[in-house]
Structures are given as C-alpha cells and as structure tokens.
CSV table of C-alpha atoms in Angstrom, one decimal:
chain,number,residue,atom,x,y,z
A,1,UNK,CA,-3.9,30.0,7.2
A,2,UNK,CA,-2.5,26.5,6.8
A,3,UNK,CA,-5.1,23.8,7.6
A,4,UNK,CA,-4.1,21.7,10.6
A,5,UNK,CA,-4.3,18.0,9.6
A,6,UNK,CA,-4.7,15.4,12.3
A,7,UNK,CA,-4.9,11.6,12.4
A,8,UNK,CA,-6.8,10.1,15.3
A,9,UNK,CA,-6.2,6.8,17.0
A,10,UNK,CA,-9.3,5.5,15.4
A,11,UNK,CA,-7.9,6.4,11.9
A,12,UNK,CA,-4.7,4.4,12.8
A,13,UNK,CA,-6.6,1.4,13.8
A,14,UNK,CA,-8.5,1.5,10.5
A,15,UNK,CA,-5.4,2.0,8.6
A,16,UNK,CA,-3.9,-1.1,10.2
A,17,UNK,CA,-7.1,-3.0,9.2
A,18,UNK,CA,-6.5,-1.8,5.6
A,19,UNK,CA,-2.9,-3.1,5.7
A,20,UNK,CA,-3.9,-6.4,7.3
A,21,UNK,CA,-6.6,-7.1,4.8
A,22,UNK,CA,-4.0,-6.6,2.0
A,23,UNK,CA,-2.6,-10.0,2.9
A,24,UNK,CA,-5.8,-11.8,2.1
A,25,UNK,CA,-5.5,-11.4,-1.7
A,26,UNK,CA,-6.2,-14.6,-3.9
A,27,UNK,CA,-3.8,-15.5,-6.6
A,28,UNK,CA,-6.0,-14.4,-9.5
A,29,UNK,CA,-6.4,-10.9,-8.1
A,30,UNK,CA,-4.3,-8.0,-9.7
A,31,UNK,CA,-4.5,-6.1,-6.4
A,32,UNK,CA,-5.9,-7.2,-3.0
A,33,UNK,CA,-9.6,-6.7,-3.3
A,34,UNK,CA,-10.0,-6.9,0.5
A,35,UNK,CA,-7.6,-4.1,0.9
A,36,UNK,CA,-9.7,-2.0,-1.5
A,37,UNK,CA,-12.9,-2.7,0.3
A,38,UNK,CA,-11.3,-1.7,3.7
A,39,UNK,CA,-9.9,1.5,2.1
A,40,UNK,CA,-13.4,2.4,0.8
A,41,UNK,CA,-14.5,2.2,4.5
A,42,UNK,CA,-11.6,4.5,5.7
A,43,UNK,CA,-12.0,6.9,2.9
A,44,UNK,CA,-15.6,6.7,1.5
A,45,UNK,CA,-15.6,6.1,-2.2
A,46,UNK,CA,-18.1,4.8,-4.6
A,47,UNK,CA,-15.4,3.1,-6.6
A,48,UNK,CA,-11.7,1.9,-5.9
A,49,UNK,CA,-9.8,0.8,-8.9
A,50,UNK,CA,-6.3,-0.5,-9.3
A,51,UNK,CA,-5.2,0.2,-12.8
A,52,UNK,CA,-2.2,-1.0,-14.9
A,53,UNK,CA,-1.8,0.5,-18.3
A,54,UNK,CA,0.7,1.5,-21.1
A,55,UNK,CA,-0.1,5.1,-21.7
A,56,UNK,CA,2.2,5.6,-24.6
A,57,UNK,CA,0.6,2.7,-26.4
A,58,UNK,CA,-2.9,3.7,-25.2
A,59,UNK,CA,-3.7,0.2,-23.9
A,60,UNK,CA,-4.8,-1.3,-20.7
A,61,UNK,CA,-2.7,-4.2,-19.1
A,62,UNK,CA,-5.0,-5.2,-16.1
A,63,UNK,CA,-7.2,-3.7,-13.5
A,64,UNK,CA,-9.0,-4.7,-10.3
A,65,UNK,CA,-12.1,-2.9,-9.2
A,66,UNK,CA,-14.4,-2.6,-6.1
A,67,UNK,CA,-17.4,-0.5,-6.9
A,68,UNK,CA,-20.9,0.3,-5.6
A,69,UNK,CA,-22.4,0.4,-9.1
A,70,UNK,CA,-21.5,-1.1,-12.5
A,71,UNK,CA,-21.3,1.5,-15.3
A,72,UNK,CA,-20.8,0.4,-18.9
A,73,UNK,CA,-19.6,3.5,-20.7
A,74,UNK,CA,-20.6,2.2,-24.2
A,75,UNK,CA,-18.9,1.8,-27.5
A,76,UNK,CA,-15.8,3.9,-28.2
A,77,UNK,CA,-15.0,4.3,-24.4
A,78,UNK,CA,-11.3,3.6,-24.8
A,79,UNK,CA,-10.8,6.4,-27.3
A,80,UNK,CA,-12.7,8.8,-25.1
A,81,UNK,CA,-10.5,7.5,-22.1
A,82,UNK,CA,-7.3,8.1,-23.8
A,83,UNK,CA,-8.3,11.5,-25.1
A,84,UNK,CA,-9.2,12.5,-21.5
A,85,UNK,CA,-5.9,11.1,-20.3
A,86,UNK,CA,-3.7,13.0,-22.6
A,87,UNK,CA,-5.9,16.0,-23.1
A,88,UNK,CA,-5.2,17.4,-19.6
A,89,UNK,CA,-2.0,17.4,-17.5
A,90,UNK,CA,-3.9,15.9,-14.5
A,91,UNK,CA,-4.4,12.4,-15.8
A,92,UNK,CA,-1.0,12.0,-17.4
A,93,UNK,CA,0.7,13.9,-14.5
A,94,UNK,CA,3.4,11.1,-13.7
A,95,UNK,CA,4.3,10.9,-17.4
A,96,UNK,CA,4.6,14.7,-17.7
A,97,UNK,CA,6.3,15.5,-14.5
A,98,UNK,CA,8.3,12.3,-13.6
A,99,UNK,CA,6.6,12.5,-10.2
A,100,UNK,CA,5.4,9.0,-9.2
A,101,UNK,CA,5.1,9.7,-5.6
A,102,UNK,CA,2.8,12.5,-4.9
A,103,UNK,CA,-1.0,11.8,-4.4
A,104,UNK,CA,-3.1,14.1,-6.4
A,105,UNK,CA,-6.7,15.1,-7.0
A,106,UNK,CA,-8.4,16.4,-10.1
A,107,UNK,CA,-9.4,19.5,-8.2
A,108,UNK,CA,-5.6,20.3,-7.9
A,109,UNK,CA,-5.6,21.2,-11.5
A,110,UNK,CA,-9.2,22.0,-12.5
A,111,UNK,CA,-12.0,23.9,-10.9
A,112,UNK,CA,-15.5,22.6,-11.2
A,113,UNK,CA,-16.3,24.8,-14.3
A,114,UNK,CA,-13.0,24.0,-15.9
A,115,UNK,CA,-13.6,20.3,-15.3
A,116,UNK,CA,-17.1,20.6,-17.0
A,117,UNK,CA,-15.4,21.9,-20.2
A,118,UNK,CA,-12.5,19.5,-20.3
A,119,UNK,CA,-12.0,16.0,-22.0
A,120,UNK,CA,-11.7,14.6,-18.5
A,121,UNK,CA,-15.0,16.1,-17.5
A,122,UNK,CA,-16.6,14.4,-20.5
A,123,UNK,CA,-15.2,11.0,-19.4
A,124,UNK,CA,-16.5,11.8,-15.9
A,125,UNK,CA,-20.0,12.4,-17.2
A,126,UNK,CA,-19.9,9.1,-19.0
A,127,UNK,CA,-19.0,7.1,-16.0
A,128,UNK,CA,-20.9,9.1,-13.5
A,129,UNK,CA,-17.9,10.4,-11.5
A,130,UNK,CA,-17.6,13.8,-9.7
A,131,UNK,CA,-14.2,13.7,-8.1
A,132,UNK,CA,-11.1,11.6,-8.1
A,133,UNK,CA,-7.9,11.1,-6.0
A,134,UNK,CA,-5.0,9.1,-7.5
A,135,UNK,CA,-2.1,7.3,-5.7
A,136,UNK,CA,0.7,6.6,-8.1
A,137,UNK,CA,3.0,3.5,-7.8
A,138,UNK,CA,6.6,3.6,-8.7
A,139,UNK,CA,7.4,3.7,-12.4
A,140,UNK,CA,7.9,0.3,-14.1
A,141,UNK,CA,9.3,0.6,-17.6
A,142,UNK,CA,6.4,1.7,-19.9
A,143,UNK,CA,3.7,0.6,-17.4
A,144,UNK,CA,1.7,3.0,-15.3
A,145,UNK,CA,0.2,1.6,-12.1
A,146,UNK,CA,-2.1,3.7,-9.9
A,147,UNK,CA,-4.8,3.3,-7.3
A,148,UNK,CA,-7.8,5.5,-7.9
A,149,UNK,CA,-10.7,6.5,-5.7
A,150,UNK,CA,-13.8,8.0,-7.2
A,151,UNK,CA,-17.0,9.7,-5.8
A,152,UNK,CA,-20.1,10.2,-7.9
A,153,UNK,CA,-21.7,12.5,-5.4
A,154,UNK,CA,-20.9,14.6,-2.5
A,155,UNK,CA,-17.8,16.5,-1.6
A,156,UNK,CA,-14.4,16.4,-3.0
A,157,UNK,CA,-11.7,14.3,-1.2
A,158,UNK,CA,-10.2,16.3,1.6
A,159,UNK,CA,-6.6,17.2,2.5
A,160,UNK,CA,-6.9,14.9,5.5
A,161,UNK,CA,-7.9,12.0,3.2
A,162,UNK,CA,-4.9,12.7,1.0
A,163,UNK,CA,-2.7,12.5,4.1
A,164,UNK,CA,-4.1,9.1,5.0
A,165,UNK,CA,-3.4,7.9,1.4
A,166,UNK,CA,0.2,9.3,1.5
A,167,UNK,CA,0.8,7.4,4.7
A,168,UNK,CA,-0.7,4.2,3.4
A,169,UNK,CA,1.1,4.4,0.0
A,170,UNK,CA,4.2,2.4,1.0
A,171,UNK,CA,1.9,-0.4,2.3
A,172,UNK,CA,-0.1,-0.4,-1.0
A,173,UNK,CA,3.2,-0.9,-2.9
A,174,UNK,CA,4.4,-3.6,-0.7
A,175,UNK,CA,1.0,-5.3,-0.8
A,176,UNK,CA,1.2,-5.4,-4.7
A,177,UNK,CA,4.9,-6.5,-4.6
A,178,UNK,CA,3.8,-9.3,-2.2
A,179,UNK,CA,1.1,-10.4,-4.5
A,180,UNK,CA,3.3,-10.5,-7.4
A,181,UNK,CA,5.9,-12.6,-5.4
A,182,UNK,CA,3.2,-15.1,-4.4
A,183,UNK,CA,2.0,-15.3,-8.0
A,184,UNK,CA,5.5,-16.1,-9.2
A,185,UNK,CA,5.7,-18.8,-6.6
A,186,UNK,CA,8.5,-17.1,-4.5
A,187,UNK,CA,8.7,-18.3,-0.9
A,188,UNK,CA,7.3,-15.8,1.6
A,189,UNK,CA,9.8,-13.7,3.6
A,190,UNK,CA,9.3,-11.8,6.8
A,191,UNK,CA,9.0,-8.0,6.7
A,192,UNK,CA,12.5,-7.8,8.4
A,193,UNK,CA,14.1,-10.1,5.8
A,194,UNK,CA,12.4,-8.1,2.9
A,195,UNK,CA,13.8,-4.9,4.6
A,196,UNK,CA,17.3,-6.3,4.8
A,197,UNK,CA,17.1,-7.8,1.3
A,198,UNK,CA,16.1,-4.4,-0.2
A,199,UNK,CA,19.2,-2.9,1.3
A,200,UNK,CA,21.3,-5.6,-0.2
A,201,UNK,CA,19.6,-4.8,-3.6
A,202,UNK,CA,20.6,-1.2,-3.1
A,203,UNK,CA,24.3,-2.3,-2.9
A,204,UNK,CA,24.8,-1.8,0.9
A,205,UNK,CA,27.4,-4.1,2.6
A,206,UNK,CA,26.7,-6.2,5.7
A,207,UNK,CA,28.4,-3.5,7.9
A,208,UNK,CA,26.2,-0.7,6.4
A,209,UNK,CA,23.1,-2.8,6.7
A,210,UNK,CA,23.9,-3.5,10.4
A,211,UNK,CA,24.3,0.3,11.1
A,212,UNK,CA,21.0,1.1,9.4
A,213,UNK,CA,19.1,-1.5,11.2
A,214,UNK,CA,20.8,-1.0,14.5
A,215,UNK,CA,21.9,-4.7,14.8
A,216,UNK,CA,25.1,-6.6,15.0
A,217,UNK,CA,26.8,-7.6,11.8
A,218,UNK,CA,26.5,-11.2,12.9
A,219,UNK,CA,22.8,-10.8,13.0
A,220,UNK,CA,22.8,-9.6,9.4
A,221,UNK,CA,24.7,-12.6,8.3
A,222,UNK,CA,22.3,-14.9,10.1
A,223,UNK,CA,19.3,-13.2,8.4
A,224,UNK,CA,21.1,-13.6,5.1
A,225,UNK,CA,21.6,-17.4,5.8
A,226,UNK,CA,18.0,-17.8,6.6
A,227,UNK,CA,16.9,-16.0,3.4
A,228,UNK,CA,19.2,-18.1,1.3
A,229,UNK,CA,17.8,-21.3,2.8
A,230,UNK,CA,14.2,-20.1,2.4
A,231,UNK,CA,14.8,-19.0,-1.3
A,232,UNK,CA,16.9,-21.9,-2.2
A,233,UNK,CA,19.9,-19.8,-3.2
A,234,UNK,CA,23.5,-19.5,-2.1
A,235,UNK,CA,24.5,-15.7,-2.9
A,236,UNK,CA,23.3,-12.2,-2.3
A,237,UNK,CA,22.8,-11.7,-6.1
A,238,UNK,CA,20.7,-14.8,-6.5
A,239,UNK,CA,18.6,-13.8,-3.4
A,240,UNK,CA,17.8,-10.5,-4.8
A,241,UNK,CA,17.0,-11.8,-8.2
A,242,UNK,CA,14.7,-14.4,-6.8
A,243,UNK,CA,12.9,-12.2,-4.3
A,244,UNK,CA,12.4,-9.2,-6.6
A,245,UNK,CA,12.0,-10.7,-10.2
A,246,UNK,CA,9.9,-7.7,-11.2
A,247,UNK,CA,11.8,-4.6,-10.0
A,248,UNK,CA,9.4,-1.7,-9.1
C-alpha cells in the first residue's frame, strides 16, 4: 500500500519561515546559516551542511555548517571521506546517474547491515552519523553542490520529510543564487523581475514571456526597462550576463 503523504498548514508556515530566513545571509556565508537553522527546526537534524566540492579532483571548495556538536574526524579524514564517496553509488549518485534533482537518503541504497560493512558506514562511525538525506543542487561544471542533513541518533528521515525537502529545493537554489549575486555586487531584483529574466535567458521572446506570465506584452517591455535601469545595462544579453554571472 502506498504511503499517503500530507503537508499541514503548520508545515507550510514553517516552510515559509525557512524561505524568509534565507534572505538574512551575511556576505561571508557560503549558504544562508539562518535558513539552515530554520530547516533543522522543520526537519530535526543534528547537523545541516552545505557542501561544495570537486569530486573528480577529490577536493573541497567550500562549506557552511550548522551543527549541535563539533566532531573532529582526525588525521587522514579526507582520504576516508573520498573513499566513502566513490566506494558506494549512494554518495556519488549525481555523478553516476546524472540526476541532480532527486532528494535521496542513504537508506535508499543500503540497509542498516549493509551500511555497517560499507566505506560510507566507516565514515559515518568516525563522524557519529546514523542517517543522512541529501538535496542536490544543479550541476555547475566540475563542482558538486549539495545540502546535507544528518542524524546521529533516532529514526531515519521519513518520506514526508523528503517531500518537504523536495518542495523547498527550488527555494534553496534561489537562496544560494541570491547570495552569489549579492557577493558579486549585483543589484537586487524582485522575484518577478528574476522570473522574467530567466525566461529571457532561456531564449523566449517578449510575446512568449507575456503568454507564460499572463500579462500584456507592454508589461514585459516595462519590466525589462526597469531591469535595465537597475542593472545599469541597455540590452537583454547584458542584463542576463549581469544578473546571472555564474550560471547554475
């Protein structure tokens, strides 16, 4: 029998809080820490980590972490991490499958006994983790970006919690893009302007954009004029290049 998943009004309010707190990031943060704290309240987790790495080069680029306990894995931890990463399909799932959208759990791949005997199980014992759920971000060249939630004790993450993460994933991605834009000194755009400009970036004409957004073509032109003025540019190409310097 298929499990019936439901999202309550309380869930939706708390999800909105997660999204809102994503706008509070400081310029030195790799990913909004307040968003991660709010997420750990919505989906209880001992650790929430945003990780940027280059798996093929076996190196880390950056990370942001909100944790209830600090664990130092000791000397040689990077070698152990990368052995666990490539030793099982579960950690390197996006690279092996090309799927950078699906939220996945360790338990999707390994039973408790299989995990105990695996390279990732060895890594989990070192850092005191029992279960993990991963939210992948769109591929960006050789870089892998993902948001990870860990639990050291208690039950595994549920299907309902996976559903909440799937619903929040587009907002996580937008929060990260917004932080990158601010770090690059790009003027802030409204959500509507960003939506319109993404359609421009995809190659849609003003007429096509108007149909998609259910507005008049003149409204699209006015939005574009406002975008040009805010970004200090004079063309569609320049606006896209300025607003999205790091395509993701």
